[in-house]
GROMACS .gro file of C-alpha atoms in nm:
model
  262
    1UNK     CA    1   0.038   0.003  -0.020
    2UNK     CA    2   0.190   0.316  -0.130
    3UNK     CA    3   0.295   0.504   0.197
    4UNK     CA    4   0.240   0.249   0.493
    5UNK     CA    5   0.526   0.188   0.670
    6UNK     CA    6   0.507  -0.153   0.911
    7UNK     CA    7   0.702  -0.065   1.229
    8UNK     CA    8   0.806  -0.374   1.306
    9UNK     CA    9   0.911  -0.282   1.657
   10UNK     CA   10   0.603  -0.276   1.790
   11UNK     CA   11   0.549  -0.597   1.709
   12UNK     CA   12   0.805  -0.702   1.911
   13UNK     CA   13   0.611  -0.592   2.183
   14UNK     CA   14   0.420  -0.870   2.144
   15UNK     CA   15   0.674  -1.124   2.071
   16UNK     CA   16   0.837  -1.023   2.419
   17UNK     CA   17   0.494  -1.064   2.606
   18UNK     CA   18   0.465  -1.382   2.541
   19UNK     CA   19   0.885  -1.540   2.505
   20UNK     CA   20   0.834  -1.350   2.861
   21UNK     CA   21   0.529  -1.548   2.956
   22UNK     CA   22   0.623  -1.877   2.816
   23UNK     CA   23   0.958  -1.842   2.996
   24UNK     CA   24   0.854  -1.762   3.386
   25UNK     CA   25   0.540  -2.016   3.302
   26UNK     CA   26   0.769  -2.317   3.275
   27UNK     CA   27   0.982  -2.200   3.593
   28UNK     CA   28   0.955  -2.466   3.856
   29UNK     CA   29   1.134  -2.293   4.200
   30UNK     CA   30   0.916  -1.986   4.393
   31UNK     CA   31   1.248  -1.764   4.350
   32UNK     CA   32   1.436  -1.662   4.020
   33UNK     CA   33   1.749  -1.741   3.961
   34UNK     CA   34   2.052  -1.540   3.905
   35UNK     CA   35   2.080  -1.720   3.569
   36UNK     CA   36   1.721  -1.679   3.495
   37UNK     CA   37   1.776  -1.292   3.510
   38UNK     CA   38   2.061  -1.338   3.311
   39UNK     CA   39   1.855  -1.542   3.043
   40UNK     CA   40   1.597  -1.314   3.055
   41UNK     CA   41   1.739  -0.943   3.074
   42UNK     CA   42   1.974  -1.092   2.773
   43UNK     CA   43   1.665  -1.196   2.583
   44UNK     CA   44   1.459  -0.870   2.641
   45UNK     CA   45   1.801  -0.663   2.558
   46UNK     CA   46   1.860  -0.799   2.217
   47UNK     CA   47   1.577  -0.598   2.052
   48UNK     CA   48   1.628  -0.315   2.273
   49UNK     CA   49   1.983  -0.308   2.136
   50UNK     CA   50   1.863  -0.317   1.725
   51UNK     CA   51   1.556  -0.073   1.836
   52UNK     CA   52   1.820   0.167   1.990
   53UNK     CA   53   2.024   0.173   1.698
   54UNK     CA   54   1.740   0.233   1.447
   55UNK     CA   55   1.714   0.495   1.679
   56UNK     CA   56   1.417   0.463   1.860
   57UNK     CA   57   1.478   0.499   2.265
   58UNK     CA   58   1.132   0.584   2.285
   59UNK     CA   59   0.978   0.193   2.192
   60UNK     CA   60   1.327   0.042   2.327
   61UNK     CA   61   1.239   0.154   2.684
   62UNK     CA   62   0.833   0.030   2.633
   63UNK     CA   63   1.010  -0.392   2.631
   64UNK     CA   64   1.091  -0.283   3.002
   65UNK     CA   65   0.784  -0.257   3.245
   66UNK     CA   66   0.689  -0.631   3.038
   67UNK     CA   67   1.034  -0.779   3.211
   68UNK     CA   68   1.057  -0.548   3.551
   69UNK     CA   69   0.627  -0.694   3.636
   70UNK     CA   70   0.730  -1.054   3.477
   71UNK     CA   71   1.031  -1.112   3.739
   72UNK     CA   72   0.894  -0.903   4.022
   73UNK     CA   73   0.536  -1.188   3.977
   74UNK     CA   74   0.807  -1.460   3.912
   75UNK     CA   75   0.993  -1.377   4.284
   76UNK     CA   76   1.243  -1.191   4.234
   77UNK     CA   77   1.464  -1.191   4.561
   78UNK     CA   78   1.525  -0.896   4.712
   79UNK     CA   79   1.920  -0.908   4.696
   80UNK     CA   80   1.890  -0.958   4.324
   81UNK     CA   81   1.642  -0.631   4.258
   82UNK     CA   82   1.863  -0.385   4.547
   83UNK     CA   83   2.170  -0.475   4.324
   84UNK     CA   84   1.989  -0.427   3.980
   85UNK     CA   85   1.834  -0.124   4.132
   86UNK     CA   86   2.239   0.024   4.222
   87UNK     CA   87   2.432  -0.074   3.877
   88UNK     CA   88   2.118   0.110   3.715
   89UNK     CA   89   2.237   0.413   3.911
   90UNK     CA   90   2.567   0.376   3.861
   91UNK     CA   91   2.528   0.310   3.447
   92UNK     CA   92   2.229   0.601   3.385
   93UNK     CA   93   2.489   0.867   3.465
   94UNK     CA   94   2.722   0.695   3.226
   95UNK     CA   95   2.474   0.681   2.945
   96UNK     CA   96   2.407   0.933   2.918
   97UNK     CA   97   2.739   1.068   2.706
   98UNK     CA   98   2.636   0.793   2.420
   99UNK     CA   99   2.253   0.946   2.400
  100UNK     CA  100   2.246   1.066   2.027
  101UNK     CA  101   2.245   1.486   2.037
  102UNK     CA  102   1.871   1.569   1.985
  103UNK     CA  103   1.791   1.304   2.251
  104UNK     CA  104   1.988   1.498   2.548
  105UNK     CA  105   1.824   1.822   2.385
  106UNK     CA  106   1.514   1.653   2.481
  107UNK     CA  107   1.700   1.611   2.828
  108UNK     CA  108   1.800   1.914   2.890
  109UNK     CA  109   1.434   2.051   2.795
  110UNK     CA  110   1.262   1.822   2.947
  111UNK     CA  111   1.443   1.964   3.312
  112UNK     CA  112   1.426   2.363   3.188
  113UNK     CA  113   1.234   2.385   2.845
  114UNK     CA  114   1.213   2.829   2.812
  115UNK     CA  115   1.637   2.740   2.779
  116UNK     CA  116   1.556   2.659   2.412
  117UNK     CA  117   1.185   2.781   2.341
  118UNK     CA  118   1.229   2.763   2.002
  119UNK     CA  119   1.375   2.497   1.958
  120UNK     CA  120   1.386   2.122   2.168
  121UNK     CA  121   1.190   2.291   2.406
  122UNK     CA  122   0.869   2.457   2.174
  123UNK     CA  123   0.669   2.144   2.140
  124UNK     CA  124   0.652   2.122   2.555
  125UNK     CA  125   0.597   2.452   2.649
  126UNK     CA  126   0.279   2.467   2.374
  127UNK     CA  127   0.180   2.122   2.483
  128UNK     CA  128   0.161   2.310   2.856
  129UNK     CA  129  -0.070   2.592   2.724
  130UNK     CA  130  -0.286   2.391   2.566
  131UNK     CA  131  -0.309   2.143   2.790
  132UNK     CA  132  -0.351   2.492   3.067
  133UNK     CA  133  -0.564   2.660   2.805
  134UNK     CA  134  -0.904   2.352   2.809
  135UNK     CA  135  -0.968   2.488   3.179
  136UNK     CA  136  -1.289   2.325   3.355
  137UNK     CA  137  -1.531   2.230   2.973
  138UNK     CA  138  -1.213   2.285   2.733
  139UNK     CA  139  -1.251   2.521   2.422
  140UNK     CA  140  -1.441   2.290   2.195
  141UNK     CA  141  -1.404   2.079   1.944
  142UNK     CA  142  -1.173   2.230   1.644
  143UNK     CA  143  -1.168   2.504   1.890
  144UNK     CA  144  -0.871   2.482   2.022
  145UNK     CA  145  -0.616   2.719   1.969
  146UNK     CA  146  -0.307   2.620   1.947
  147UNK     CA  147  -0.420   2.315   1.767
  148UNK     CA  148  -0.618   2.443   1.512
  149UNK     CA  149  -0.377   2.740   1.443
  150UNK     CA  150  -0.081   2.538   1.419
  151UNK     CA  151   0.151   2.622   1.694
  152UNK     CA  152   0.102   2.277   1.848
  153UNK     CA  153   0.314   2.099   1.611
  154UNK     CA  154   0.131   1.723   1.467
  155UNK     CA  155  -0.079   1.681   1.769
  156UNK     CA  156  -0.228   1.397   1.622
  157UNK     CA  157   0.035   1.189   1.742
  158UNK     CA  158   0.269   1.185   2.003
  159UNK     CA  159   0.093   1.508   2.158
  160UNK     CA  160  -0.257   1.404   2.156
  161UNK     CA  161  -0.316   1.431   2.451
  162UNK     CA  162  -0.303   1.771   2.470
  163UNK     CA  163  -0.510   1.860   2.228
  164UNK     CA  164  -0.803   1.700   2.333
  165UNK     CA  165  -0.748   1.873   2.722
  166UNK     CA  166  -0.742   2.167   2.499
  167UNK     CA  167  -1.050   2.083   2.321
  168UNK     CA  168  -1.262   1.917   2.600
  169UNK     CA  169  -1.070   2.057   2.926
  170UNK     CA  170  -0.998   1.895   3.299
  171UNK     CA  171  -1.355   1.721   3.235
  172UNK     CA  172  -1.257   1.564   2.919
  173UNK     CA  173  -0.915   1.451   3.088
  174UNK     CA  174  -1.093   1.302   3.358
  175UNK     CA  175  -1.351   1.074   3.151
  176UNK     CA  176  -1.036   0.951   2.965
  177UNK     CA  177  -0.833   0.864   3.197
  178UNK     CA  178  -1.123   0.679   3.376
  179UNK     CA  179  -1.161   0.508   3.122
  180UNK     CA  180  -0.781   0.372   3.114
  181UNK     CA  181  -0.854   0.302   3.352
  182UNK     CA  182  -1.083   0.074   3.366
  183UNK     CA  183  -0.981  -0.045   3.097
  184UNK     CA  184  -0.620  -0.157   3.269
  185UNK     CA  185  -0.820  -0.289   3.585
  186UNK     CA  186  -1.020  -0.531   3.325
  187UNK     CA  187  -0.719  -0.648   3.234
  188UNK     CA  188  -0.521  -0.705   3.583
  189UNK     CA  189  -0.894  -0.939   3.661
  190UNK     CA  190  -0.820  -1.154   3.331
  191UNK     CA  191  -0.470  -1.212   3.469
  192UNK     CA  192  -0.622  -1.312   3.798
  193UNK     CA  193  -0.880  -1.491   3.663
  194UNK     CA  194  -0.603  -1.716   3.382
  195UNK     CA  195  -0.677  -2.057   3.416
  196UNK     CA  196  -0.250  -2.113   3.382
  197UNK     CA  197   0.029  -1.914   3.467
  198UNK     CA  198   0.089  -1.827   3.145
  199UNK     CA  199  -0.196  -1.663   3.073
  200UNK     CA  200  -0.129  -1.426   3.409
  201UNK     CA  201   0.246  -1.298   3.263
  202UNK     CA  202   0.077  -1.240   2.869
  203UNK     CA  203  -0.266  -1.013   3.050
  204UNK     CA  204   0.019  -0.867   3.310
  205UNK     CA  205   0.254  -0.812   3.113
  206UNK     CA  206  -0.006  -0.611   2.853
  207UNK     CA  207  -0.136  -0.436   3.140
  208UNK     CA  208   0.237  -0.337   3.268
  209UNK     CA  209   0.322  -0.210   2.904
  210UNK     CA  210   0.006  -0.001   2.848
  211UNK     CA  211   0.055   0.124   3.205
  212UNK     CA  212   0.371   0.264   3.080
  213UNK     CA  213   0.280   0.430   2.752
  214UNK     CA  214  -0.056   0.662   2.936
  215UNK     CA  215   0.195   0.698   3.244
  216UNK     CA  216   0.455   0.821   2.997
  217UNK     CA  217   0.262   1.006   2.729
  218UNK     CA  218   0.058   1.234   2.981
  219UNK     CA  219   0.384   1.283   3.150
  220UNK     CA  220   0.527   1.421   2.871
  221UNK     CA  221   0.223   1.660   2.719
  222UNK     CA  222   0.253   1.821   3.110
  223UNK     CA  223   0.593   1.843   3.147
  224UNK     CA  224   0.678   1.540   3.378
  225UNK     CA  225   0.840   1.327   3.154
  226UNK     CA  226   1.128   1.424   2.911
  227UNK     CA  227   0.966   1.340   2.509
  228UNK     CA  228   1.029   1.038   2.397
  229UNK     CA  229   0.804   0.999   2.137
  230UNK     CA  230   0.578   0.700   2.263
  231UNK     CA  231   0.219   0.741   2.136
  232UNK     CA  232  -0.094   0.743   2.352
  233UNK     CA  233  -0.277   0.390   2.330
  234UNK     CA  234  -0.559   0.350   2.115
  235UNK     CA  235  -0.594   0.757   2.056
  236UNK     CA  236  -0.222   0.904   1.881
  237UNK     CA  237  -0.231   0.808   1.547
  238UNK     CA  238   0.022   0.510   1.393
  239UNK     CA  239  -0.121   0.230   1.235
  240UNK     CA  240   0.164   0.001   1.357
  241UNK     CA  241   0.066   0.105   1.749
  242UNK     CA  242  -0.321   0.090   1.676
  243UNK     CA  243  -0.235  -0.220   1.524
  244UNK     CA  244  -0.055  -0.402   1.757
  245UNK     CA  245  -0.248  -0.252   2.066
  246UNK     CA  246  -0.558  -0.432   1.926
  247UNK     CA  247  -0.336  -0.730   1.908
  248UNK     CA  248  -0.205  -0.804   2.238
  249UNK     CA  249  -0.595  -0.652   2.378
  250UNK     CA  250  -0.689  -0.956   2.150
  251UNK     CA  251  -0.417  -1.181   2.381
  252UNK     CA  252  -0.622  -1.055   2.667
  253UNK     CA  253  -0.968  -1.215   2.498
  254UNK     CA  254  -0.812  -1.482   2.379
  255UNK     CA  255  -0.713  -1.568   2.860
  256UNK     CA  256  -1.078  -1.484   2.985
  257UNK     CA  257  -1.208  -1.663   2.699
  258UNK     CA  258  -0.925  -2.015   2.787
  259UNK     CA  259  -1.115  -2.001   3.145
  260UNK     CA  260  -1.450  -2.064   2.946
  261UNK     CA  261  -1.296  -2.414   2.778
  262UNK     CA  262  -1.346  -2.718   2.956
   0.00000   0.00000   0.00000
């Protein structure tokens, strides 16, 4: 199809969810051993490195919540958790120097958007203005000044929540976040009612991934998270992302249906 681009990294999320569920469901011990953590870390690190080299750091980071939730549910020892946290605390500052220039600019703009208001900080500033101008009830559909006058660039993608907040206001935002909460609770309930461990890991992996997307995207548009290019599920434009979200929800529904299979 002309003009259609398939973003393979979006569908890797499904592979990682299924891979982690398969690996953890076959474990017989109640606590994860070091070798299990290393194997899982390697399985997730490989696609992460490949996606980062695209470069697409935002999508690569979405693979981590699935791994984190999986190992916690599988029985992560507190000693291992402490070692991982300390290691990350030491590695992250060093990792800053390996970021590309535009990624460093995004981090600096997150700390102080006003340092480059016409460059890397422009989107964040305009996004905050759009959210604030929505007030309680919003300005109305297609009546938002920041969106309609193109002050907010490409609002239909990563900054769709800014445009929605401007048009529907605080009330509309609360309704949308409430709907996301109900969706996540339904996924978690399916995990609790899953007929086997694999189904539980699949549902919780999907819930972790969706929650990460929502928290990062909403935090990004109000200036509480760095701009990472992570879309908002079921709202942001993008065929590959929407397709992958539907497939993930299909996996959850499949787990639910297996409860009734004798």
